[in-house]
Amino acid sequence: TDASSAVKVKRAVQKTSDLIVLGLPWKTTEQDLKEYFSTFGEVLMVQVKKDLKTGHSKGFGFVRFTEYETQVKVMSQRHMIDGRWCDCKLPNSKQSQDEPLRSRKVFVGRCTEDMTEDELREFFSQYGDVMDVFIPKPFRAFAFVTFADDQIAQSLCGEDLIIKGISVHISNAEPKHNSNRQLERSGRFGGNPVHLISNVYGRSTSLKVVL
């Protein structure tokens, strides 16, 4: 019995790992994090990542629990910490190395023309390190923001955020897959968009040549 229980403890220790906590408010301290997550189980470690120059929070941190069951429970739900919804995930460092550009860039829709790249950089820096901000010209009411950490970018996708009083929508930027998705959408109308159009006009041959 003692041997089997020792094995269970060993497995639990091996499985627990640091979880990244995304979307933390600037005011949240490590003590705040520890108090919050202690309600789920015993906490081994908490850390709020801070800017080395300013000492301000970067908007994310890490937590590690003693029990694997606690870790699973925490990962299965969103968390309201100091008035903001936060997510806890595995960092997935190996996956980000295999696909270094995957999901690090987000698409910011519904932008207004008076928003500058510097303003967007300052706003999104509250969530994590911003590597690049790009506003296409001529203005098209959207922008791209690239984070250093793909986990932070993923956590923002699907969110509506307020910038300068305007609600902008954040989604995943996947330029490599856009053309494929468009083909898939057109293919829903019978599998071949060329035949769909040609049937309407009754001249399949000439339309195929044009397309």
PDB file of C-alpha atoms in Angstrom:
ATOM      1  CA  THR A   1       0.000   0.000   0.000  1.00  0.00           C
ATOM      2  CA  ASP A   2       2.798   2.388   0.928  1.00  0.00           C
ATOM      3  CA  ALA A   3       4.601   1.581  -2.315  1.00  0.00           C
ATOM      4  CA  SER A   4       1.513   2.164  -4.470  1.00  0.00           C
ATOM      5  CA  SER A   5       0.732   5.457  -2.747  1.00  0.00           C
ATOM      6  CA  ALA A   6       4.334   6.570  -3.251  1.00  0.00           C
ATOM      7  CA  VAL A   7       4.027   5.827  -6.967  1.00  0.00           C
ATOM      8  CA  LYS A   8       0.832   7.877  -7.166  1.00  0.00           C
ATOM      9  CA  VAL A   9       2.527  10.836  -5.476  1.00  0.00           C
ATOM     10  CA  LYS A  10       5.503  10.556  -7.820  1.00  0.00           C
ATOM     11  CA  ARG A  11       3.222  10.539 -10.869  1.00  0.00           C
ATOM     12  CA  ALA A  12       1.356  13.569  -9.587  1.00  0.00           C
ATOM     13  CA  VAL A  13       4.586  15.501  -9.078  1.00  0.00           C
ATOM     14  CA  GLN A  14       5.800  14.596 -12.553  1.00  0.00           C
ATOM     15  CA  LYS A  15       2.586  15.687 -14.204  1.00  0.00           C
ATOM     16  CA  THR A  16       2.172  19.063 -12.540  1.00  0.00           C
ATOM     17  CA  SER A  17       3.809  21.921 -14.392  1.00  0.00           C
ATOM     18  CA  ASP A  18       3.882  25.684 -14.537  1.00  0.00           C
ATOM     19  CA  LEU A  19       0.670  27.130 -15.978  1.00  0.00           C
ATOM     20  CA  ILE A  20       0.675  30.476 -17.740  1.00  0.00           C
ATOM     21  CA  VAL A  21      -2.006  32.864 -16.458  1.00  0.00           C
ATOM     22  CA  LEU A  22      -3.122  35.188 -19.265  1.00  0.00           C
ATOM     23  CA  GLY A  23      -4.995  38.493 -19.101  1.00  0.00           C
ATOM     24  CA  LEU A  24      -3.980  39.616 -15.608  1.00  0.00           C
ATOM     25  CA  PRO A  25      -4.883  43.185 -14.603  1.00  0.00           C
ATOM     26  CA  TRP A  26      -1.908  45.468 -14.021  1.00  0.00           C
ATOM     27  CA  LYS A  27      -2.740  45.807 -10.331  1.00  0.00           C
ATOM     28  CA  THR A  28      -2.700  42.062  -9.584  1.00  0.00           C
ATOM     29  CA  THR A  29       0.208  41.078  -7.316  1.00  0.00           C
ATOM     30  CA  GLU A  30       1.779  37.695  -6.652  1.00  0.00           C
ATOM     31  CA  GLN A  31       0.086  37.667  -3.253  1.00  0.00           C
ATOM     32  CA  ASP A  32      -3.282  38.253  -4.951  1.00  0.00           C
ATOM     33  CA  LEU A  33      -2.608  35.335  -7.294  1.00  0.00           C
ATOM     34  CA  LYS A  34      -1.614  33.033  -4.474  1.00  0.00           C
ATOM     35  CA  GLU A  35      -4.694  33.883  -2.432  1.00  0.00           C
ATOM     36  CA  TYR A  36      -6.986  33.310  -5.405  1.00  0.00           C
ATOM     37  CA  PHE A  37      -5.522  30.005  -6.586  1.00  0.00           C
ATOM     38  CA  SER A  38      -5.178  28.663  -3.043  1.00  0.00           C
ATOM     39  CA  THR A  39      -8.962  28.275  -3.062  1.00  0.00           C
ATOM     40  CA  PHE A  40      -8.472  25.435  -5.587  1.00  0.00           C
ATOM     41  CA  GLY A  41      -5.625  23.633  -3.835  1.00  0.00           C
ATOM     42  CA  GLU A  42      -2.104  23.918  -2.484  1.00  0.00           C
ATOM     43  CA  VAL A  43       0.031  26.352  -4.498  1.00  0.00           C
ATOM     44  CA  LEU A  44       3.736  25.633  -4.952  1.00  0.00           C
ATOM     45  CA  MET A  45       4.667  28.818  -6.815  1.00  0.00           C
ATOM     46  CA  VAL A  46       3.204  31.999  -8.282  1.00  0.00           C
ATOM     47  CA  GLN A  47       4.912  34.632 -10.393  1.00  0.00           C
ATOM     48  CA  VAL A  48       3.763  37.832 -12.078  1.00  0.00           C
ATOM     49  CA  LYS A  49       5.973  38.749 -15.038  1.00  0.00           C
ATOM     50  CA  LYS A  50       7.136  42.363 -14.837  1.00  0.00           C
ATOM     51  CA  ASP A  51       8.878  44.813 -17.127  1.00  0.00           C
ATOM     52  CA  LEU A  52      12.504  45.081 -16.019  1.00  0.00           C
ATOM     53  CA  LYS A  53      12.623  48.821 -16.717  1.00  0.00           C
ATOM     54  CA  THR A  54       9.321  50.002 -15.253  1.00  0.00           C
ATOM     55  CA  GLY A  55       8.576  47.237 -12.764  1.00  0.00           C
ATOM     56  CA  HIS A  56       4.997  47.123 -14.052  1.00  0.00           C
ATOM     57  CA  SER A  57       3.145  43.875 -14.678  1.00  0.00           C
ATOM     58  CA  LYS A  58       3.209  42.566 -18.250  1.00  0.00           C
ATOM     59  CA  GLY A  59      -0.320  41.222 -17.878  1.00  0.00           C
ATOM     60  CA  PHE A  60       0.518  37.558 -17.393  1.00  0.00           C
ATOM     61  CA  GLY A  61       2.138  35.251 -14.873  1.00  0.00           C
ATOM     62  CA  PHE A  62       2.660  31.647 -13.820  1.00  0.00           C
ATOM     63  CA  VAL A  63       1.260  29.324 -11.174  1.00  0.00           C
ATOM     64  CA  ARG A  64       2.133  25.780 -10.130  1.00  0.00           C
ATOM     65  CA  PHE A  65       0.105  23.447  -7.935  1.00  0.00           C
ATOM     66  CA  THR A  66       1.046  20.477  -5.769  1.00  0.00           C
ATOM     67  CA  GLU A  67      -1.645  18.151  -7.112  1.00  0.00           C
ATOM     68  CA  TYR A  68      -2.240  17.306 -10.754  1.00  0.00           C
ATOM     69  CA  GLU A  69      -6.011  17.140 -10.148  1.00  0.00           C
ATOM     70  CA  THR A  70      -5.923  20.768  -9.033  1.00  0.00           C
ATOM     71  CA  GLN A  71      -4.056  21.738 -12.183  1.00  0.00           C
ATOM     72  CA  VAL A  72      -6.655  20.031 -14.396  1.00  0.00           C
ATOM     73  CA  LYS A  73      -9.514  21.718 -12.543  1.00  0.00           C
ATOM     74  CA  VAL A  74      -7.934  25.163 -12.879  1.00  0.00           C
ATOM     75  CA  MET A  75      -7.274  24.678 -16.603  1.00  0.00           C
ATOM     76  CA  SER A  76     -10.867  23.615 -17.267  1.00  0.00           C
ATOM     77  CA  GLN A  77     -12.375  27.014 -16.517  1.00  0.00           C
ATOM     78  CA  ARG A  78     -11.880  30.751 -16.870  1.00  0.00           C
ATOM     79  CA  HIS A  79     -11.019  32.821 -13.813  1.00  0.00           C
ATOM     80  CA  MET A  80     -12.264  36.220 -12.668  1.00  0.00           C
ATOM     81  CA  ILE A  81      -9.228  37.857 -11.070  1.00  0.00           C
ATOM     82  CA  ASP A  82      -9.457  41.465  -9.890  1.00  0.00           C
ATOM     83  CA  GLY A  83     -12.380  42.148 -12.215  1.00  0.00           C
ATOM     84  CA  ARG A  84     -10.969  40.599 -15.396  1.00  0.00           C
ATOM     85  CA  TRP A  85     -11.430  37.188 -16.996  1.00  0.00           C
ATOM     86  CA  CYS A  86      -8.161  35.251 -17.113  1.00  0.00           C
ATOM     87  CA  ASP A  87      -7.155  31.925 -18.664  1.00  0.00           C
ATOM     88  CA  CYS A  88      -4.730  29.286 -17.368  1.00  0.00           C
ATOM     89  CA  LYS A  89      -2.967  27.126 -19.953  1.00  0.00           C
ATOM     90  CA  LEU A  90       0.130  25.032 -20.499  1.00  0.00           C
ATOM     91  CA  PRO A  91       2.842  27.159 -22.153  1.00  0.00           C
ATOM     92  CA  ASN A  92       3.321  24.597 -24.980  1.00  0.00           C
ATOM     93  CA  SER A  93       6.860  25.788 -25.660  1.00  0.00           C
ATOM     94  CA  LYS A  94       7.645  22.810 -27.949  1.00  0.00           C
ATOM     95  CA  GLN A  95       4.637  23.514 -30.124  1.00  0.00           C
ATOM     96  CA  SER A  96       5.519  27.193 -30.493  1.00  0.00           C
ATOM     97  CA  GLN A  97       9.046  26.236 -31.575  1.00  0.00           C
ATOM     98  CA  ASP A  98       7.693  23.966 -34.296  1.00  0.00           C
ATOM     99  CA  GLU A  99       5.395  26.736 -35.521  1.00  0.00           C
ATOM    100  CA  PRO A 100       7.074  29.969 -34.358  1.00  0.00           C
ATOM    101  CA  LEU A 101       4.615  32.255 -36.145  1.00  0.00           C
ATOM    102  CA  ARG A 102       1.462  30.308 -35.295  1.00  0.00           C
ATOM    103  CA  SER A 103      -1.089  32.522 -33.597  1.00  0.00           C
ATOM    104  CA  ARG A 104       1.425  35.126 -32.440  1.00  0.00           C
ATOM    105  CA  LYS A 105      -0.206  37.634 -34.775  1.00  0.00           C
ATOM    106  CA  VAL A 106      -3.774  38.823 -34.197  1.00  0.00           C
ATOM    107  CA  PHE A 107      -6.159  40.660 -36.496  1.00  0.00           C
ATOM    108  CA  VAL A 108      -7.688  43.802 -34.972  1.00  0.00           C
ATOM    109  CA  GLY A 109     -10.954  44.658 -36.713  1.00  0.00           C
ATOM    110  CA  ARG A 110     -13.174  47.773 -36.567  1.00  0.00           C
ATOM    111  CA  CYS A 111     -10.245  50.165 -36.079  1.00  0.00           C
ATOM    112  CA  THR A 112     -10.792  53.885 -36.628  1.00  0.00           C
ATOM    113  CA  GLU A 113      -8.548  56.061 -38.755  1.00  0.00           C
ATOM    114  CA  ASP A 114      -7.317  58.113 -35.792  1.00  0.00           C
ATOM    115  CA  MET A 115      -5.739  55.063 -34.105  1.00  0.00           C
ATOM    116  CA  THR A 116      -1.949  55.098 -34.468  1.00  0.00           C
ATOM    117  CA  GLU A 117       0.531  52.231 -34.327  1.00  0.00           C
ATOM    118  CA  ASP A 118       2.035  53.675 -31.141  1.00  0.00           C
ATOM    119  CA  GLU A 119      -1.379  53.800 -29.464  1.00  0.00           C
ATOM    120  CA  LEU A 120      -2.127  50.202 -30.409  1.00  0.00           C
ATOM    121  CA  ARG A 121       1.301  49.109 -29.196  1.00  0.00           C
ATOM    122  CA  GLU A 122       0.781  50.838 -25.848  1.00  0.00           C
ATOM    123  CA  PHE A 123      -2.694  49.340 -25.436  1.00  0.00           C
ATOM    124  CA  PHE A 124      -1.748  45.746 -26.247  1.00  0.00           C
ATOM    125  CA  SER A 125       1.450  45.924 -24.170  1.00  0.00           C
ATOM    126  CA  GLN A 126      -0.733  45.499 -21.085  1.00  0.00           C
ATOM    127  CA  TYR A 127      -1.262  41.877 -22.151  1.00  0.00           C
ATOM    128  CA  GLY A 128       2.343  41.030 -23.039  1.00  0.00           C
ATOM    129  CA  ASP A 129       5.408  41.951 -25.085  1.00  0.00           C
ATOM    130  CA  VAL A 130       4.407  43.398 -28.466  1.00  0.00           C
ATOM    131  CA  MET A 131       6.842  42.658 -31.283  1.00  0.00           C
ATOM    132  CA  ASP A 132       5.147  44.518 -34.118  1.00  0.00           C
ATOM    133  CA  VAL A 133       2.119  46.649 -35.009  1.00  0.00           C
ATOM    134  CA  PHE A 134       1.033  47.112 -38.617  1.00  0.00           C
ATOM    135  CA  ILE A 135      -1.759  49.340 -39.960  1.00  0.00           C
ATOM    136  CA  PRO A 136      -2.205  48.820 -43.732  1.00  0.00           C
ATOM    137  CA  LYS A 137      -2.252  51.913 -45.944  1.00  0.00           C
ATOM    138  CA  PRO A 138      -4.470  53.143 -47.402  1.00  0.00           C
ATOM    139  CA  PHE A 139      -6.556  52.747 -44.246  1.00  0.00           C
ATOM    140  CA  ARG A 140      -8.848  49.686 -44.274  1.00  0.00           C
ATOM    141  CA  ALA A 141     -10.278  49.753 -40.714  1.00  0.00           C
ATOM    142  CA  PHE A 142      -8.062  46.946 -39.398  1.00  0.00           C
ATOM    143  CA  ALA A 143      -4.570  46.323 -38.063  1.00  0.00           C
ATOM    144  CA  PHE A 144      -2.217  43.482 -37.143  1.00  0.00           C
ATOM    145  CA  VAL A 145      -0.491  43.080 -33.781  1.00  0.00           C
ATOM    146  CA  THR A 146       2.266  40.507 -33.225  1.00  0.00           C
ATOM    147  CA  PHE A 147       3.091  39.305 -29.704  1.00  0.00           C
ATOM    148  CA  ALA A 148       6.276  37.643 -28.485  1.00  0.00           C
ATOM    149  CA  ASP A 149       4.198  34.853 -26.902  1.00  0.00           C
ATOM    150  CA  ASP A 150       1.659  32.957 -29.008  1.00  0.00           C
ATOM    151  CA  GLN A 151      -0.264  31.972 -25.873  1.00  0.00           C
ATOM    152  CA  ILE A 152      -1.099  35.615 -25.181  1.00  0.00           C
ATOM    153  CA  ALA A 153      -2.253  36.123 -28.756  1.00  0.00           C
ATOM    154  CA  GLN A 154      -4.471  33.026 -28.532  1.00  0.00           C
ATOM    155  CA  SER A 155      -6.058  34.225 -25.300  1.00  0.00           C
ATOM    156  CA  LEU A 156      -7.187  37.473 -26.946  1.00  0.00           C
ATOM    157  CA  CYS A 157      -8.749  35.882 -30.032  1.00  0.00           C
ATOM    158  CA  GLY A 158     -12.527  36.228 -30.005  1.00  0.00           C
ATOM    159  CA  GLU A 159     -12.458  39.121 -27.543  1.00  0.00           C
ATOM    160  CA  ASP A 160     -14.032  42.560 -28.024  1.00  0.00           C
ATOM    161  CA  LEU A 161     -11.799  45.246 -26.518  1.00  0.00           C
ATOM    162  CA  ILE A 162     -12.318  48.983 -26.047  1.00  0.00           C
ATOM    163  CA  ILE A 163      -9.629  51.220 -27.576  1.00  0.00           C
ATOM    164  CA  LYS A 164     -10.166  54.996 -27.463  1.00  0.00           C
ATOM    165  CA  GLY A 165     -13.849  54.394 -26.773  1.00  0.00           C
ATOM    166  CA  ILE A 166     -14.240  52.117 -29.810  1.00  0.00           C
ATOM    167  CA  SER A 167     -15.062  48.398 -29.620  1.00  0.00           C
ATOM    168  CA  VAL A 168     -12.562  46.437 -31.708  1.00  0.00           C
ATOM    169  CA  HIS A 169     -12.728  42.695 -32.384  1.00  0.00           C
ATOM    170  CA  ILE A 170      -9.671  40.458 -32.050  1.00  0.00           C
ATOM    171  CA  SER A 171      -9.299  37.348 -34.182  1.00  0.00           C
ATOM    172  CA  ASN A 172      -6.541  35.023 -35.304  1.00  0.00           C
ATOM    173  CA  ALA A 173      -4.442  36.209 -38.249  1.00  0.00           C
ATOM    174  CA  GLU A 174      -3.805  33.250 -40.571  1.00  0.00           C
ATOM    175  CA  PRO A 175      -2.785  34.659 -43.960  1.00  0.00           C
ATOM    176  CA  LYS A 176      -1.504  31.274 -45.200  1.00  0.00           C
ATOM    177  CA  HIS A 177      -4.894  29.627 -44.766  1.00  0.00           C
ATOM    178  CA  ASN A 178      -7.219  32.387 -45.957  1.00  0.00           C
ATOM    179  CA  SER A 179      -7.209  31.286 -49.612  1.00  0.00           C
ATOM    180  CA  ASN A 180      -7.966  27.689 -48.638  1.00  0.00           C
ATOM    181  CA  ARG A 181     -10.849  28.776 -46.432  1.00  0.00           C
ATOM    182  CA  GLN A 182     -12.329  30.876 -49.219  1.00  0.00           C
ATOM    183  CA  LEU A 183     -12.197  27.875 -51.548  1.00  0.00           C
ATOM    184  CA  GLU A 184     -13.861  25.725 -48.905  1.00  0.00           C
ATOM    185  CA  ARG A 185     -16.651  28.262 -48.471  1.00  0.00           C
ATOM    186  CA  SER A 186     -17.282  28.533 -52.215  1.00  0.00           C
ATOM    187  CA  GLY A 187     -17.161  24.748 -52.458  1.00  0.00           C
ATOM    188  CA  ARG A 188     -20.178  24.463 -50.168  1.00  0.00           C
ATOM    189  CA  PHE A 189     -22.393  25.443 -53.103  1.00  0.00           C
ATOM    190  CA  GLY A 190     -21.990  22.131 -54.883  1.00  0.00           C
ATOM    191  CA  GLY A 191     -18.237  21.694 -54.638  1.00  0.00           C
ATOM    192  CA  ASN A 192     -17.307  23.688 -57.754  1.00  0.00           C
ATOM    193  CA  PRO A 193     -17.881  27.464 -57.875  1.00  0.00           C
ATOM    194  CA  VAL A 194     -17.207  27.500 -61.628  1.00  0.00           C
ATOM    195  CA  HIS A 195     -20.106  25.142 -62.355  1.00  0.00           C
ATOM    196  CA  LEU A 196     -22.381  27.122 -60.030  1.00  0.00           C
ATOM    197  CA  ILE A 197     -21.875  30.321 -62.040  1.00  0.00           C
ATOM    198  CA  SER A 198     -21.877  28.585 -65.410  1.00  0.00           C
ATOM    199  CA  ASN A 199     -25.214  26.904 -64.694  1.00  0.00           C
ATOM    200  CA  VAL A 200     -26.804  30.278 -64.017  1.00  0.00           C
ATOM    201  CA  TYR A 201     -25.741  31.709 -67.371  1.00  0.00           C
ATOM    202  CA  GLY A 202     -25.934  28.482 -69.335  1.00  0.00           C
ATOM    203  CA  ARG A 203     -22.480  28.780 -70.877  1.00  0.00           C
ATOM    204  CA  SER A 204     -20.135  26.592 -68.920  1.00  0.00           C
ATOM    205  CA  THR A 205     -17.332  26.541 -71.510  1.00  0.00           C
ATOM    206  CA  SER A 206     -16.919  30.293 -71.983  1.00  0.00           C
ATOM    207  CA  LEU A 207     -17.145  30.998 -68.265  1.00  0.00           C
ATOM    208  CA  LYS A 208     -14.478  28.436 -67.469  1.00  0.00           C
ATOM    209  CA  VAL A 209     -12.154  30.168 -69.897  1.00  0.00           C
ATOM    210  CA  VAL A 210     -12.830  33.567 -68.313  1.00  0.00           C
ATOM    211  CA  LEU A 211     -12.204  32.257 -64.795  1.00  0.00           C
TER     212      LEU A 211
END
